[in-house]
Short mmCIF file of C-alpha atoms and ligand atoms in Angstrom, two decimals:
data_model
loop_
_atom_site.label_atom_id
_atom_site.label_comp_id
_atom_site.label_asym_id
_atom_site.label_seq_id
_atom_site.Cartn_x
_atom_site.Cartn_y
_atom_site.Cartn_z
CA UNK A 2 2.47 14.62 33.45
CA UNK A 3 1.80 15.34 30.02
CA UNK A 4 0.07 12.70 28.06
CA UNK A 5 2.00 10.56 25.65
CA UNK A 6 0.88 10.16 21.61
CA UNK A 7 1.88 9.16 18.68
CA UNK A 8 3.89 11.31 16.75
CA UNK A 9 1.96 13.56 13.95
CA UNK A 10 1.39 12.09 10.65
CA UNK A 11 2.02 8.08 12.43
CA UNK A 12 -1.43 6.63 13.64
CA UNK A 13 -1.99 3.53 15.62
CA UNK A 14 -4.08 0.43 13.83
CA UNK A 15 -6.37 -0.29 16.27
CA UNK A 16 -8.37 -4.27 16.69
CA UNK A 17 -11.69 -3.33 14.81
CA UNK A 18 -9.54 -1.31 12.82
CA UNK A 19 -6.76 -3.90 11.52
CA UNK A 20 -8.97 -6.16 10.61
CA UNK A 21 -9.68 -4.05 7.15
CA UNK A 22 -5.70 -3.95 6.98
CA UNK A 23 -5.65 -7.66 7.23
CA UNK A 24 -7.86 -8.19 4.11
CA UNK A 25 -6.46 -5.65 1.83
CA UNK A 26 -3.03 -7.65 2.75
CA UNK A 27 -4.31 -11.05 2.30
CA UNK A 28 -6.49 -10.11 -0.79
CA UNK A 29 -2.66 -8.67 -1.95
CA UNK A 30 -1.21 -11.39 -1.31
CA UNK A 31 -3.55 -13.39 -3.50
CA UNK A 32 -3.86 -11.62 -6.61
CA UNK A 33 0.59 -11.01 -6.46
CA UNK A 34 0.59 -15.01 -6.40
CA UNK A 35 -1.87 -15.03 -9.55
CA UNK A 36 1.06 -13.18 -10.91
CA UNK A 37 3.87 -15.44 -10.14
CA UNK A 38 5.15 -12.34 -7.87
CA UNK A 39 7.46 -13.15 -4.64
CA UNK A 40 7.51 -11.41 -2.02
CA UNK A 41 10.52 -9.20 -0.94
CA UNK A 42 11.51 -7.59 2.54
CA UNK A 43 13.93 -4.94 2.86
CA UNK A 44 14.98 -2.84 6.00
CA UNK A 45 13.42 -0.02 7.00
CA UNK A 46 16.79 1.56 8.00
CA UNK A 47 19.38 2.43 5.08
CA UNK A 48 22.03 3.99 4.48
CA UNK A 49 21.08 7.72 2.60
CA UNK A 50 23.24 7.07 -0.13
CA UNK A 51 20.35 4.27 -1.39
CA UNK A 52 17.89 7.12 -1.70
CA UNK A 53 20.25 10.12 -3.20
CA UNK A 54 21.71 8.07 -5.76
CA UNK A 55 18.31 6.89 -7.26
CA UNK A 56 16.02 9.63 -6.34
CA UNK A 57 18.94 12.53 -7.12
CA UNK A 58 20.16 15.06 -4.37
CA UNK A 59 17.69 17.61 -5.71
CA UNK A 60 14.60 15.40 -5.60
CA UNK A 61 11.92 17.25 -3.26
CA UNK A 62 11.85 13.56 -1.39
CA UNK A 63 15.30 14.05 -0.79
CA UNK A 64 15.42 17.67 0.01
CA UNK A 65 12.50 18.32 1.92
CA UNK A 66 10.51 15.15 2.71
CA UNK A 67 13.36 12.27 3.70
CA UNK A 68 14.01 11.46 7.59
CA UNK A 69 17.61 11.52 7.78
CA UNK A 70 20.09 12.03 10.42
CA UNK A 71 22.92 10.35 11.92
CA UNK A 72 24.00 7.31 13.98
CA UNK A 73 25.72 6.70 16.58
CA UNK A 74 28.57 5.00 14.56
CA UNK A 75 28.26 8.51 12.22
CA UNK A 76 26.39 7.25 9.84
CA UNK A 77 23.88 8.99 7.36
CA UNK A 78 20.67 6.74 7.84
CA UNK A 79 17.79 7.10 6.54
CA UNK A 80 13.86 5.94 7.25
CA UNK A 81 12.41 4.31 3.98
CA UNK A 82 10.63 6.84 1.93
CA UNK A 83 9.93 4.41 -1.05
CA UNK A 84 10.66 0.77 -1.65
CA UNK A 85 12.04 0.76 -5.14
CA UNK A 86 15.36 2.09 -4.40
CA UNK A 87 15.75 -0.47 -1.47
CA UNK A 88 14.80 -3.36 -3.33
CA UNK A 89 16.97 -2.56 -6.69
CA UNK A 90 19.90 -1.96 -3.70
CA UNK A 91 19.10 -5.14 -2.89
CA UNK A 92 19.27 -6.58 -6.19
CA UNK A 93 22.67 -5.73 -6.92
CA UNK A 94 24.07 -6.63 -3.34
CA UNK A 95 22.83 -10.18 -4.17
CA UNK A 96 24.42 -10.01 -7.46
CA UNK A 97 20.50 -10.75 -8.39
CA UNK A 98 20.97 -7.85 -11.41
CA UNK A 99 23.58 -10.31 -12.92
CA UNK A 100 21.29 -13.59 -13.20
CA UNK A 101 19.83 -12.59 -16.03
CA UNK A 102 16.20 -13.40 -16.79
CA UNK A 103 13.19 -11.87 -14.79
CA UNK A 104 13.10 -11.13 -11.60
CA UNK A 105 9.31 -10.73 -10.49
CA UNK A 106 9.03 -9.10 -6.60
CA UNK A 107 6.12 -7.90 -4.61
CA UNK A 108 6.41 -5.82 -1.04
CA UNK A 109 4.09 -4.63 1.65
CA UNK A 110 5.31 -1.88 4.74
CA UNK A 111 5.32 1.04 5.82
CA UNK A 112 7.00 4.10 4.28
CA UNK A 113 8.20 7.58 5.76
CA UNK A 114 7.61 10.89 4.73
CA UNK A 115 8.51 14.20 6.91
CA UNK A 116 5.26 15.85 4.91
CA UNK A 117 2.46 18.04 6.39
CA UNK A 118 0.16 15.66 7.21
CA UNK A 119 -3.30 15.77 6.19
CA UNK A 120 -6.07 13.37 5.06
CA UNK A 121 -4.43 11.00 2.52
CA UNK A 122 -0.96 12.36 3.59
CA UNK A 123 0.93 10.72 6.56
CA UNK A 124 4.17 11.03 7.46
CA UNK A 125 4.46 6.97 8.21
CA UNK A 126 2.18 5.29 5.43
CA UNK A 127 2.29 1.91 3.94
CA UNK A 128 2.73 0.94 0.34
CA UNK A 129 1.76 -2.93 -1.95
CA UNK A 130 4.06 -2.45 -4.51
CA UNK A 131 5.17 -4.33 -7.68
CA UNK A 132 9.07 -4.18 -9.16
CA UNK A 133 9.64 -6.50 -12.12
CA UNK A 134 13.24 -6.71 -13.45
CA UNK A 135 14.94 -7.75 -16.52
CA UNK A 136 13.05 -6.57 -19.51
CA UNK A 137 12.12 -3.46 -21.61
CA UNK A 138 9.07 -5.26 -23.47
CA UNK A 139 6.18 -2.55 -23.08
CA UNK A 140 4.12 -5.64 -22.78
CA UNK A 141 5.49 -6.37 -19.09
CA UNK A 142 4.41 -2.39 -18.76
CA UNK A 143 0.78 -3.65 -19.42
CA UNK A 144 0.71 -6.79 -17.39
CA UNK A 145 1.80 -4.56 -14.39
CA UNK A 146 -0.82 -2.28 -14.85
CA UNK A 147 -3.21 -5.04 -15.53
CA UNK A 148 -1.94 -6.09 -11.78
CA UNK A 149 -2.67 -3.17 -10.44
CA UNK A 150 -5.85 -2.72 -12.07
CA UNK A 151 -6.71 -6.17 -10.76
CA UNK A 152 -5.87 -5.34 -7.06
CA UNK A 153 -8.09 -2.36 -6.71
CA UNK A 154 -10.96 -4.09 -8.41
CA UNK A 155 -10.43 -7.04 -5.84
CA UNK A 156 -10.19 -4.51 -3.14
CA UNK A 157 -13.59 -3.31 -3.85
CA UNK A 158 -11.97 -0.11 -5.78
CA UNK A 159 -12.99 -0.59 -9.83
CA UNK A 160 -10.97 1.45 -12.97
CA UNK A 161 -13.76 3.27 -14.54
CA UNK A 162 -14.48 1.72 -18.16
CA UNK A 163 -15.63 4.43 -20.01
CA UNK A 164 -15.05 8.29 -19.42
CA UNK A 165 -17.49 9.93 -16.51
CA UNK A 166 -18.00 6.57 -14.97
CA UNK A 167 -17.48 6.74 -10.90
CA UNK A 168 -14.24 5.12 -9.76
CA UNK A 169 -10.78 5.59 -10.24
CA UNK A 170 -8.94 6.64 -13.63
CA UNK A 171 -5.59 5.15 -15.08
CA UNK A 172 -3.74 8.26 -16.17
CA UNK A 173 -0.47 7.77 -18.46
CA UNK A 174 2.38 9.09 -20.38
CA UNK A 175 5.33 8.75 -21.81
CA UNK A 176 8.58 10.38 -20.39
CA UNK A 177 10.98 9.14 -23.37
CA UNK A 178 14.54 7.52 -22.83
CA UNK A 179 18.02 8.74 -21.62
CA UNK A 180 18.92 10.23 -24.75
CA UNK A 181 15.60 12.44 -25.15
CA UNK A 182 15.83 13.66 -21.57
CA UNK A 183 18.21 16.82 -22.72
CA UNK A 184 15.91 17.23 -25.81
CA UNK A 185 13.11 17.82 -23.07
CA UNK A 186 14.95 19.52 -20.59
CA UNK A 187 15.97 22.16 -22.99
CA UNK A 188 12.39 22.09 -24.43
CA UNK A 189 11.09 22.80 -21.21
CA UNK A 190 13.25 25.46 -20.02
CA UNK A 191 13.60 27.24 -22.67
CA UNK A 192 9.39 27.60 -22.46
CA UNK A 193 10.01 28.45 -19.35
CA UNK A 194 12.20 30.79 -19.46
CA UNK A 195 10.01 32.63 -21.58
CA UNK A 196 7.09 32.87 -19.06
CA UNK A 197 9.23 32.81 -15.58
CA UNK A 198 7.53 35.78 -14.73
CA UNK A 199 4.22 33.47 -13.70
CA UNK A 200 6.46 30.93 -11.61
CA UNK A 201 6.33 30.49 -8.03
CA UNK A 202 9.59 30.91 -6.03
CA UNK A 203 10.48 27.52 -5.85
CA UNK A 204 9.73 26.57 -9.50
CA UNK A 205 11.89 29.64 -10.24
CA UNK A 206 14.61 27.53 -8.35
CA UNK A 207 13.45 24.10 -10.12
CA UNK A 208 14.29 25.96 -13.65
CA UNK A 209 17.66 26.11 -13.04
CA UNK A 210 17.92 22.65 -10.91
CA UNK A 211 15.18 19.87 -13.09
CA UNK A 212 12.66 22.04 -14.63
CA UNK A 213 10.19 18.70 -14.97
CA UNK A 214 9.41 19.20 -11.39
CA UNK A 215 7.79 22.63 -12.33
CA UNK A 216 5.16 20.46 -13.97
CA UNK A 217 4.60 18.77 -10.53
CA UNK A 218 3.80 21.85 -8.83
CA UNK A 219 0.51 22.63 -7.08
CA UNK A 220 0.29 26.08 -7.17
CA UNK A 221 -2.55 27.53 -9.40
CA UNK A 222 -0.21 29.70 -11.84
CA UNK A 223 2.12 27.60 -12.02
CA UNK A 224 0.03 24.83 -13.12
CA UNK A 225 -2.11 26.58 -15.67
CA UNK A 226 1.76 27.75 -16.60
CA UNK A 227 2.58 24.40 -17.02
CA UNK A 228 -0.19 23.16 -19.40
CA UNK A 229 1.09 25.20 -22.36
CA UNK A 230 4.54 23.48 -22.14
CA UNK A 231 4.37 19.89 -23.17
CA UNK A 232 5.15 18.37 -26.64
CA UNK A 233 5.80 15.33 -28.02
CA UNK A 234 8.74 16.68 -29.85
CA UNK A 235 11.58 15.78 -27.79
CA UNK A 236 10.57 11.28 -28.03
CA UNK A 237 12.62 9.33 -29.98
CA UNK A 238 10.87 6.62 -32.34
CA UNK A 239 11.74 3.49 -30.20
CA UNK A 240 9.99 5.74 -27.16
CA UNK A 241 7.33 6.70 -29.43
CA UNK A 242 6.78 2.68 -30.29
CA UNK A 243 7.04 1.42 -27.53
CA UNK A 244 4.71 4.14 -25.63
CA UNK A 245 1.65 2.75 -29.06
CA UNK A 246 2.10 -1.08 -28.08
CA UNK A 247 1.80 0.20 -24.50
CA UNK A 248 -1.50 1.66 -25.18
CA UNK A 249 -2.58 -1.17 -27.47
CA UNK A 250 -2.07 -3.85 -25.05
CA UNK A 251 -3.82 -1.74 -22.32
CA UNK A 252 -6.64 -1.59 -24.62
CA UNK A 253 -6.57 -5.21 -25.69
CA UNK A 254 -7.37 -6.22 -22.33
CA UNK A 255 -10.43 -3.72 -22.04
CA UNK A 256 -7.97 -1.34 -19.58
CA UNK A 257 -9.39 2.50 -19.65
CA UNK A 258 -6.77 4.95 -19.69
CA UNK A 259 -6.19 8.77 -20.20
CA UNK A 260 -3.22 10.17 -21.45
CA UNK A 261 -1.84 12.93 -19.52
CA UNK A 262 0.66 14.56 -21.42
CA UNK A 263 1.66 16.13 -18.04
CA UNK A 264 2.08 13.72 -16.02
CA UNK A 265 5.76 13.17 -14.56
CA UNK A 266 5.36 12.03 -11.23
CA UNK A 267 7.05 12.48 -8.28
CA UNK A 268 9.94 10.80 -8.58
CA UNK A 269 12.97 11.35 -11.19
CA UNK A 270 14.21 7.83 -12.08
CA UNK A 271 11.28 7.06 -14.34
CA UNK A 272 11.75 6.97 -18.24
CA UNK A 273 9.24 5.76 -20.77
CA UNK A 274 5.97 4.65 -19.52
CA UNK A 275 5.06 6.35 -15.96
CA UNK A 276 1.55 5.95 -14.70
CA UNK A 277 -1.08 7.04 -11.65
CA UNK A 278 -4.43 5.80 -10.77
CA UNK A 279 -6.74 8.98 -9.40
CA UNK A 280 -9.64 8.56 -7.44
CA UNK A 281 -11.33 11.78 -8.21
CA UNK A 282 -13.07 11.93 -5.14
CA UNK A 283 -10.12 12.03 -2.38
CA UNK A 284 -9.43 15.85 -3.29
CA UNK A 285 -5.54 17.17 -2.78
CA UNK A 286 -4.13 13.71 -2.19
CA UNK A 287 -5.95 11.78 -4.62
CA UNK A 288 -3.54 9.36 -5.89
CA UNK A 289 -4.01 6.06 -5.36
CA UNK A 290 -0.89 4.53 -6.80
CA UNK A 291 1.66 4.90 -9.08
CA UNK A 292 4.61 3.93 -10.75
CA UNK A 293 6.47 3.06 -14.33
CA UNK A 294 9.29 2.10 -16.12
CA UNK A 295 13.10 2.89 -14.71
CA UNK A 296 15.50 1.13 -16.94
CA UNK A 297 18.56 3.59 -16.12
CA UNK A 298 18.28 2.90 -12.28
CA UNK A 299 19.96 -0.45 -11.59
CA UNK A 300 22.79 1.25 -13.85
CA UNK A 301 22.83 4.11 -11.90
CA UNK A 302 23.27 2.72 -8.69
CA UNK A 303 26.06 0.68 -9.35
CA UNK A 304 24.46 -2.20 -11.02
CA UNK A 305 24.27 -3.94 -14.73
CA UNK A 306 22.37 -2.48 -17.08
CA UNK A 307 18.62 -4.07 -16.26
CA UNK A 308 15.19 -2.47 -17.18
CA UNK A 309 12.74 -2.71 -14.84
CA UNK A 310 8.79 -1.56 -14.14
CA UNK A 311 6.70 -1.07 -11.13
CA UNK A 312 4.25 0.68 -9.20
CA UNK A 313 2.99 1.21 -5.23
CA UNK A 314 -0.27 1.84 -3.85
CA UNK A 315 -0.81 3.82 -0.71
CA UNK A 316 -3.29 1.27 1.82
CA UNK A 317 -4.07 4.67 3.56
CA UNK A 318 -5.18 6.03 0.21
CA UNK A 319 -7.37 3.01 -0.77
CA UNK A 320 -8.79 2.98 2.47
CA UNK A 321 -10.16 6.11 2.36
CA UNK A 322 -11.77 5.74 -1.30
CA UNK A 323 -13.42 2.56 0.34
CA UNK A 324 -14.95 4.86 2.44
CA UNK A 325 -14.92 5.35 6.24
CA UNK A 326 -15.13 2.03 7.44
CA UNK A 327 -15.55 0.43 4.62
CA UNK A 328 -13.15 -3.01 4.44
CA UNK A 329 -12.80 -2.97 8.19
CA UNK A 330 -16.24 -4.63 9.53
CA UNK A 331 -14.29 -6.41 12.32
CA UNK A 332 -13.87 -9.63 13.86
CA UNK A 333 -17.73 -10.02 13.87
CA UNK A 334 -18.27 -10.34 10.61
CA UNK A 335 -15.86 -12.89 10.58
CA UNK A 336 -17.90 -14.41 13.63
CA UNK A 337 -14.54 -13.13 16.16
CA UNK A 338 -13.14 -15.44 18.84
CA UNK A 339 -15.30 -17.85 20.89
CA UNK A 340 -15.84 -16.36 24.28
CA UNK A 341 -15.94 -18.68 27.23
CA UNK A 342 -17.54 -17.11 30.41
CA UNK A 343 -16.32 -18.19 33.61
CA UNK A 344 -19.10 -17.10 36.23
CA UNK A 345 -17.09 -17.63 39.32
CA UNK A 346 -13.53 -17.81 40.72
CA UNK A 347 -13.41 -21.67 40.78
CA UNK A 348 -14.53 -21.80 37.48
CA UNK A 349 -11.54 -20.31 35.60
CA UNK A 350 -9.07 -23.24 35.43
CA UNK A 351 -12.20 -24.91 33.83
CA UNK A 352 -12.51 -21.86 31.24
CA UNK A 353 -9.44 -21.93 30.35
CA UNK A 354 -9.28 -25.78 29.52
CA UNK A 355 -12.64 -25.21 27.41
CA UNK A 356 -10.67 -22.20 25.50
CA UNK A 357 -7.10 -24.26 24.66
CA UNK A 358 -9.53 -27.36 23.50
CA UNK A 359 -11.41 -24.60 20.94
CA UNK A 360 -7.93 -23.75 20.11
CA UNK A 361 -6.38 -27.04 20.06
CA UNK A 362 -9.31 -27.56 17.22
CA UNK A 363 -7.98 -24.66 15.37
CA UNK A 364 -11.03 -22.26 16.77
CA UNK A 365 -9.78 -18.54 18.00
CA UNK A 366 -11.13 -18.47 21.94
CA UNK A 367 -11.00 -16.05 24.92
CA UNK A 368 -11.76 -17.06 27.78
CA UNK A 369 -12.86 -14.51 30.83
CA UNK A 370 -9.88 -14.74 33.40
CA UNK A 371 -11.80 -12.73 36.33
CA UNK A 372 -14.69 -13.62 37.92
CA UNK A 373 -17.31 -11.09 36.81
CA UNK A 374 -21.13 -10.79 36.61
CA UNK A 375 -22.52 -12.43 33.35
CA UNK A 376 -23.79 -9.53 31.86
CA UNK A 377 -20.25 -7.57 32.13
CA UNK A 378 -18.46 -10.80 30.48
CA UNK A 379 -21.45 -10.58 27.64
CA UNK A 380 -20.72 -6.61 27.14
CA UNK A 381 -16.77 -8.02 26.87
CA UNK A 382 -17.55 -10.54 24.27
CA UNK A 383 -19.85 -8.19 22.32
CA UNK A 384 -16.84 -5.62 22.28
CA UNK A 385 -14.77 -8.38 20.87
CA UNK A 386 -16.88 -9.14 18.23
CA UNK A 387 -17.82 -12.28 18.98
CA UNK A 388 -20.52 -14.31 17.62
CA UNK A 389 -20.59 -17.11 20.17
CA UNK A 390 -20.14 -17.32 24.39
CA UNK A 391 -19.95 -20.40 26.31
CA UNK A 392 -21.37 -20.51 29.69
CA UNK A 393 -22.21 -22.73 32.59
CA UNK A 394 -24.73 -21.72 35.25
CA UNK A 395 -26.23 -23.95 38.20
CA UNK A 396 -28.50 -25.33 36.26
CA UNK A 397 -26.30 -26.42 33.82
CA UNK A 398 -23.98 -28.04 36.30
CA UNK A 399 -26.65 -29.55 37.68
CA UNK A 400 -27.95 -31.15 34.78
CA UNK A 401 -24.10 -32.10 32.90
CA UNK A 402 -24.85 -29.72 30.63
CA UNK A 403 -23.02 -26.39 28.87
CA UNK A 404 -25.09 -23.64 27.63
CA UNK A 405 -23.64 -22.40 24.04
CA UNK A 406 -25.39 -18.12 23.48
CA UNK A 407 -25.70 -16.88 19.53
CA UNK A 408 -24.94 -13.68 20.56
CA UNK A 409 -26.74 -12.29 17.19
CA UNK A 410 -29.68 -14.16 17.52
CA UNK A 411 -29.86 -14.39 21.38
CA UNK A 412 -31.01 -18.26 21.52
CA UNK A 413 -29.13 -19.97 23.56
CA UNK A 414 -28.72 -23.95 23.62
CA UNK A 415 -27.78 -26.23 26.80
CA UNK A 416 -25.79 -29.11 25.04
CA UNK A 417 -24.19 -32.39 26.96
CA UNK A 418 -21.26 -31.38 28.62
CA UNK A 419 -19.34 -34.54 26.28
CA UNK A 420 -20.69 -32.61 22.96
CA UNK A 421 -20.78 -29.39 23.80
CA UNK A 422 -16.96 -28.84 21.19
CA UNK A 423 -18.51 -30.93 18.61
CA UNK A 424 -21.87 -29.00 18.44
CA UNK A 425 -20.22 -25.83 18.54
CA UNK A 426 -17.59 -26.72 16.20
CA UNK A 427 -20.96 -27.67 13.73
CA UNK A 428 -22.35 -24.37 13.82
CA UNK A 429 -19.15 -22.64 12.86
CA UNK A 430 -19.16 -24.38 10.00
CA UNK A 431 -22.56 -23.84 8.50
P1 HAM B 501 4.85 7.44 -5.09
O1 HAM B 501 3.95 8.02 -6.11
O2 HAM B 501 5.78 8.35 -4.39
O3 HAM B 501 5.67 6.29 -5.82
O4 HAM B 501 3.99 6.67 -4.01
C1 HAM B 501 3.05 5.68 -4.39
C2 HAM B 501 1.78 5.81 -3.57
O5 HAM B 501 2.09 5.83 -2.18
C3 HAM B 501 1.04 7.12 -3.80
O6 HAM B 501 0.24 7.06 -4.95
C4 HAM B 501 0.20 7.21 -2.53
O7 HAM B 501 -0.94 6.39 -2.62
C5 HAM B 501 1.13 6.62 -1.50
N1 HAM B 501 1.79 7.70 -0.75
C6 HAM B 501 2.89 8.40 -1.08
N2 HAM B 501 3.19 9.31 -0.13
C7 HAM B 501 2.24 9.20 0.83
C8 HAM B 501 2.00 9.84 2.08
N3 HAM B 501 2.80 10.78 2.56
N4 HAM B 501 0.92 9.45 2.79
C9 HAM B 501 0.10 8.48 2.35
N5 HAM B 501 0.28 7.83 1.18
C10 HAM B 501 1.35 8.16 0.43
C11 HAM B 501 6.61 5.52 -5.23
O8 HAM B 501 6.79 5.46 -4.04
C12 HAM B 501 7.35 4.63 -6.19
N6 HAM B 501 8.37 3.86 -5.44
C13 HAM B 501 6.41 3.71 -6.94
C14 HAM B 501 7.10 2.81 -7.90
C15 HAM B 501 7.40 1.52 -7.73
N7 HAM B 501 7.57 3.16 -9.08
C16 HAM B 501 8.16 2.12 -9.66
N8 HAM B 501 8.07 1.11 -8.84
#
């Protein structure tokens, strides 16, 4: 029978493995509550309409990347591939768009994309984002960034401070307002037009369908194409202000950034401010996160007219510029689960007691449920990363006594069988 796996591009998060999940979560979760953020949870499962009205029909997410199909009440579903659209969906179904004020939400899941997987690119991946609604002050552009620069640092990933330093780099720009967007359309094809002999097939196609997606395209030609056709032109004053207190504030509080005159991201709902941090050293994939300002999107998708700024991070992403490994030490370091050997068949009912009063004193325990030789339960506690065993062998029996192992240092203690939790529970702590 041919062996079962996980699907291409969708990995399993194995013990040893999740642990390094677990902190970049908690660590999250931290520095959002620093921020007055609340967390939000969405399905996974919507309707398709959520993603082609905010992302557009012609979006490549849409087109080529989205997971869509029917079901079985003939519905057009749809697997997650972002969390904005969700969450301002959500927004307006709990008439949240209407309360006026902010509305300050932070989320943490996985995301699908039907992409050709490859390192940094998975077809399931999971995203920390950031979606703040309710105002177009450019200052709540910098606090979010200031987030985000925050959560890297505190996941071990630092925002170079000066150009050439190692780490990641903030790249910006500004994509203007509703009203500009013909202005740079037209400025845009009309280049274009005039060197379509350079374009690739597909960007060919994008010049008639959203020609800013040309400037999003990998290909070689097309992007040494693209370089030549960006001005500042087409932004109106108020974008043009707004964009300067932007990058005042971001240098106010000591924030590197580069501006990209370029950059347009992935995604077409963003106006004004739109953002990425690179890690230089992840090649093809190297975005970390990204995000910026959308303040025609709650409008669009059925809504009241509320600005709003975000950003996600990829974990895959960040785990990878951690290094291999790095953030995932496992349970040991964290001195793993107390590991009570039972030496004998009788002795299990015994084992088991001594594990539930370790957990009744809030201390993680496993117990061995089959009677093995010592050194196989020892090779079982080592693989669960555990710092501590407790044993009892004739001798200790004989004497009242339970033998507690350091299984890094290899001393082990025989401690009266009445002390044996409160001894233990002393060592954990220092
Ligand atoms: P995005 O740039 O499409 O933006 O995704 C954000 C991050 O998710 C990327 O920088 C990357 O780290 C990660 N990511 C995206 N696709 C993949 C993939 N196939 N495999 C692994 N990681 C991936 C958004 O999703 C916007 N919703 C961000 C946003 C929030 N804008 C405003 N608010």
């Amino acid at each position: 029978m041919a062996q079962l796996k996980a699907l291409g591009g969708t990995s399993d998060i194995l013990p040893g493995e999740v642990e390094g999940w677990q902190r970049l979560e908690s660590t999250a979760r931290q520095v959002m509550a620093l921020y007055g953020m609340r967390e939000i949870r969405t399905p996974l499962l919507e309707e398709a309409e959520v993603f082609t009205r905010s992302l557009g029909e012609a979006a490549e997410i849409v087109t080529k990347q989205m997971y869509r199909f029917e079901d079985r009440g003939g519905r057009t579903v749809t697997l997650r591939p972002e969390g904005t659209a969700s969450i301002v969906r959500a927004l307006i179904e709990h008439g949240l768009d209407k309360s006026g004020g902010l509305q300050r939400f932070y989320y943490l899941g996985p995301m699908f994309r039907a992409e050709r997987p490859q390192a940094g690119r998975r077809r399931q991946f999971h995203q920390i984002g950031v979606e703040v609604f309710g105002t177009d002050s450019p200052h709540q552009d910098v606090e979010v960034i200031a987030l985000l620069v925050r959560l890297l640092a505190a996941w071990g990933v630092s925002v170079a401070k000066v150009a050439g330093d190692s780490g990641a780099v903030l790249v910006l720009n500004n994509l203007g307002c509703r009203e500009d967007r013909p202005r740079l359309l037209k400025q845009l094809k009309t280049y274009f037009l005039e060197h379509d002999g350079g374009l690739c097939a597909d960007c060919k196609e994008r010049l008639g369908s959203n020609p800013l997606r040309i400037l999003d395209c990998k290909k070689e030609r097309c992007h040494t194409l693209a370089k030549g056709s960006m001005t500042s032109a087409w932004i109106c004053d108020a974008c043009r202000r707004h964009f300067d207190q932007v990058l005042k504030g971001l240098g106010k509080l000591g924030i590197r950034y580069e501006h990209d005159r370029h950059l347009v991201r992935g995604l077409d709902y963003y106006t004004r401010t739109a953002f990425e941090v690179i890690y230089p050293g992840l090649g093809a994939q190297n975005a970390l996160g990204g995000g910026g300002r959308y303040d025609d999107l709650v409008r669009q998708m059925g809504g009241a007219e509320v600005p709003a700024v975000g950003f996600a991070v990829g974990l895959e992403r960040v785990l990878l510029a951690l290094g291999k490994g790095a953030g995932s030490d496992g349970p040991a370091s964290s001195g793993g689960p107390v590991f009570v050997a039972t030496l004998c068949a009788e002795e299990i009912p015994e084992g088991l007691e001594r594990a539930e009063a370790l957990r009744a004193r809030g201390i993680p325990s496993v117990a061995g449920l089959e009677p093995r030789p010592l050194r196989k339960q020892l090779d079982q506690a080592n693989r669960l990363g555990c710092r501590w065993v407790v044993l009892r062998g004739q001798q200790e029996r004989a004497e009242g006594k339970v033998a507690v192992k350091n299984m890094e240092s290899g001393e082990q203690s025989a401690v009266e069988e009445a002390r044996w939790l409160e001894w233990l529970q002393d060592r954990l702590k220092s």
